[in-house]
PDB file of C-alpha atoms in Angstrom:
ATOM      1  CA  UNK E1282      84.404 109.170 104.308  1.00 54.00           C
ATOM      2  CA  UNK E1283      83.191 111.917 106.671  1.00 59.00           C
ATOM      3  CA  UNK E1284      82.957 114.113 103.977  1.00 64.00           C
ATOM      4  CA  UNK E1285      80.512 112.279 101.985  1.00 70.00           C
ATOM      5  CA  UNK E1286      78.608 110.006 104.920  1.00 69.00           C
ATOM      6  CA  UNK E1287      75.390 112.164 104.781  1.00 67.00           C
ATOM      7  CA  UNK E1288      74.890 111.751 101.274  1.00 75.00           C
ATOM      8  CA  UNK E1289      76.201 108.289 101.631  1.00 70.00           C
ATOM      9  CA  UNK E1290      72.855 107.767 104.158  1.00 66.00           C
ATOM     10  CA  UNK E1291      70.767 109.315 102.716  1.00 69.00           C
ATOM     11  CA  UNK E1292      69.779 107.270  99.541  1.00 69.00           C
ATOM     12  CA  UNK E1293      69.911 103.945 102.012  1.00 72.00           C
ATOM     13  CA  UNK E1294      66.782 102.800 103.162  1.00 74.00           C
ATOM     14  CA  UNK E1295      65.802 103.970 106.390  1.00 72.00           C
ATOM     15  CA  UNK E1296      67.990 102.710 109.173  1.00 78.00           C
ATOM     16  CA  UNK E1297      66.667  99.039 110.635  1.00 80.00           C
ATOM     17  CA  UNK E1298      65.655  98.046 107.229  1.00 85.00           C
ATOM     18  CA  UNK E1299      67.047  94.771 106.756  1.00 88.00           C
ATOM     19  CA  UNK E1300      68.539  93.736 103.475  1.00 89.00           C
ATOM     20  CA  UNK E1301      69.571  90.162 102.097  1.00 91.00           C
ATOM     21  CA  UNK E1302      71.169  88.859  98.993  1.00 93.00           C
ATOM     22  CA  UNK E1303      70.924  85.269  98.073  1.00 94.00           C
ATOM     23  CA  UNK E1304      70.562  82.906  95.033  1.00 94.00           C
ATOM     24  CA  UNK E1305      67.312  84.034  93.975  1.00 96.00           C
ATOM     25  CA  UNK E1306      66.840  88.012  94.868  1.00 96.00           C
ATOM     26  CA  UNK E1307      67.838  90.518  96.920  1.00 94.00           C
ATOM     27  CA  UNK E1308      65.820  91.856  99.360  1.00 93.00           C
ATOM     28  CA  UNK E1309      65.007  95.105 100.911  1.00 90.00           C
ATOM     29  CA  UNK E1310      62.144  95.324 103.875  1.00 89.00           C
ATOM     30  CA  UNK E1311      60.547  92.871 102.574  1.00 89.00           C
ATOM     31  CA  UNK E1312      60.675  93.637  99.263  1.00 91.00           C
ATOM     32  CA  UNK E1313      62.513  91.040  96.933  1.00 95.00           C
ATOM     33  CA  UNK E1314      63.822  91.552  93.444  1.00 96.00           C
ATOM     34  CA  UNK E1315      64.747  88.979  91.073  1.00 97.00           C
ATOM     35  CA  UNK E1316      68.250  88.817  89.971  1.00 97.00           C
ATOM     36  CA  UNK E1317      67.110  88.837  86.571  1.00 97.00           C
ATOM     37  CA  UNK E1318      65.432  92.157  87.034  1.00 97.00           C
ATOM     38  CA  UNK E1319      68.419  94.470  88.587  1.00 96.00           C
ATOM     39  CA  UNK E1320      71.248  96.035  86.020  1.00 96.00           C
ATOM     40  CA  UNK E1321      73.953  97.775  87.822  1.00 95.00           C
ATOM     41  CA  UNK E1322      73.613 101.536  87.268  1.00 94.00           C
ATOM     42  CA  UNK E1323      77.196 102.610  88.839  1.00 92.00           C
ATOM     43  CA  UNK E1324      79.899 100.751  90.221  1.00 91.00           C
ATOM     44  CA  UNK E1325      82.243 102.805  93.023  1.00 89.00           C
ATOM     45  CA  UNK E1326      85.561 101.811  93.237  1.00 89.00           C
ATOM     46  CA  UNK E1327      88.143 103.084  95.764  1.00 88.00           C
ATOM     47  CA  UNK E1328      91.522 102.463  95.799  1.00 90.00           C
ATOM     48  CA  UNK E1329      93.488 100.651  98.531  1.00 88.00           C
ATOM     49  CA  UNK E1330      96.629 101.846  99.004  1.00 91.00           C
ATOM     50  CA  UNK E1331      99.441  99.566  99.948  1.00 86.00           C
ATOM     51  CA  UNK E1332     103.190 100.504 100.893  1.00 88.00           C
ATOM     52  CA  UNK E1333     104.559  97.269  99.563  1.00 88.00           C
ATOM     53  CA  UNK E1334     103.162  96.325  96.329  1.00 86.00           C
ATOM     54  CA  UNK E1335     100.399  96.586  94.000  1.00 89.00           C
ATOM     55  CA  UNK E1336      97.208  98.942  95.088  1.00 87.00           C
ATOM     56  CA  UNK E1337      94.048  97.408  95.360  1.00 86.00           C
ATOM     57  CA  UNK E1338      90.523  98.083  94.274  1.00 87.00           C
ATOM     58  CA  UNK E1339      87.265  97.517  95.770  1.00 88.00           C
ATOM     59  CA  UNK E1340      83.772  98.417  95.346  1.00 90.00           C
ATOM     60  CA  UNK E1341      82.271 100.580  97.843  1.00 90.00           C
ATOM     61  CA  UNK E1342      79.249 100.657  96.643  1.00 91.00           C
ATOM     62  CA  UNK E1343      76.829  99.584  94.099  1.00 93.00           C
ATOM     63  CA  UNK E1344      74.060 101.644  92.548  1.00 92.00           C
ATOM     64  CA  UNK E1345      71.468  99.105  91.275  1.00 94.00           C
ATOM     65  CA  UNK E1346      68.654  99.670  88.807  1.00 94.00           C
ATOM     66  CA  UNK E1347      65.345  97.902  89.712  1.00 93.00           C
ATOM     67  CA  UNK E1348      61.708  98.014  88.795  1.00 94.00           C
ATOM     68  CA  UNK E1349      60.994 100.071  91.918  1.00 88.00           C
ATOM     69  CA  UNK E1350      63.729 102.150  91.470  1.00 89.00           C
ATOM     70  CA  UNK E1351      67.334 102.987  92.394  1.00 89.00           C
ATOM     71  CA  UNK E1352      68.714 100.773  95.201  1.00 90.00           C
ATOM     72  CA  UNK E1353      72.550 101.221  97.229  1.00 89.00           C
ATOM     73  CA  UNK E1354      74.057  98.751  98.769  1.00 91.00           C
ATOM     74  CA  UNK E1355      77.201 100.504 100.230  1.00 88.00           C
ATOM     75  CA  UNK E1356      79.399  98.759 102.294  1.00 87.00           C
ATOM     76  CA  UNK E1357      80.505 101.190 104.258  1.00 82.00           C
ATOM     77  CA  UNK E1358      76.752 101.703 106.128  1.00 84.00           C
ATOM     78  CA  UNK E1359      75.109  98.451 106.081  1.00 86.00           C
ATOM     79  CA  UNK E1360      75.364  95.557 108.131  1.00 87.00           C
ATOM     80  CA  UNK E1361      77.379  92.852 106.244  1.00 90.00           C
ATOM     81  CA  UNK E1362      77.959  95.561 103.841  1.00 88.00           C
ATOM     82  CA  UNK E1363      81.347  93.830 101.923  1.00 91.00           C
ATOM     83  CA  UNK E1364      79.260  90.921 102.054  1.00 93.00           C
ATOM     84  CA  UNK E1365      76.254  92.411 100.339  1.00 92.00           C
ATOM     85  CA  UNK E1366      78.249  94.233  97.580  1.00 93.00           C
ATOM     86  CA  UNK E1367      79.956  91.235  96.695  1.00 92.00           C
ATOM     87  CA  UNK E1368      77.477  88.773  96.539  1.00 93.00           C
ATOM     88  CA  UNK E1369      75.482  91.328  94.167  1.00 94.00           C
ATOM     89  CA  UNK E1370      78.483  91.612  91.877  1.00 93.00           C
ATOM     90  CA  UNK E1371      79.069  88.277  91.693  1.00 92.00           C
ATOM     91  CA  UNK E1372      75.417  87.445  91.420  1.00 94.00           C
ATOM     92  CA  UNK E1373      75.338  89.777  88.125  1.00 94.00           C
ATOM     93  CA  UNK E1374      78.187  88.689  86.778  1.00 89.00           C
ATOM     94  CA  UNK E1375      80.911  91.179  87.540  1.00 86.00           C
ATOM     95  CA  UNK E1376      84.429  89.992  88.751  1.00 76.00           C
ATOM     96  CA  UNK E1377      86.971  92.330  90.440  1.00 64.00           C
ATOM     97  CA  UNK E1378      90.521  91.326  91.242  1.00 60.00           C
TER      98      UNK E1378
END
């Protein structure tokens, strides 16, 4: 994570910018985007290690595809983040287990 967290920040929105996903868009400053028109570009999965049992996967992010360009909800550097990513894969449609 330290290795990557400056690249990680820098294709967030500036810091403050407040971001919500709920049934009908997410949002981003302001700016809200229909479900209908986001496509996921990239998915990134980590793996969760566990000493007993099965590893796990999560996403860490989510590189979105929308009208006004690319959009990155990453949970680790936004508020809620694990929330956020989620509720967006959900929202579109993708189940992880």
């Amino acid at each position: 994570m330290r290795d990557d967290i400056s690249k990680r920040l820098a294709r967030m929105a500036p810091s403050g910018t407040a971001i919500r996903a709920d049934t009908t868009a997410l949002t981003i400053g302001g700016r809200a985007t229909p479900w209908s028109d986001i496509a996921i570009e990239t998915a990134e999965i980590v793996t969760v290690s566990v000493p007993e049992g099965e590893d796990h996967y999560r996403a860490d992010a989510v590189v979105l595809a929308t009208p006004g360009g690319s959009v990155v909800p990453d949970q680790a550097v936004i508020s809620n983040g694990a929330q956020i990513v989620n509720k967006v894969l959900r929202t579109l449609g993708v189940e992880f287990r």
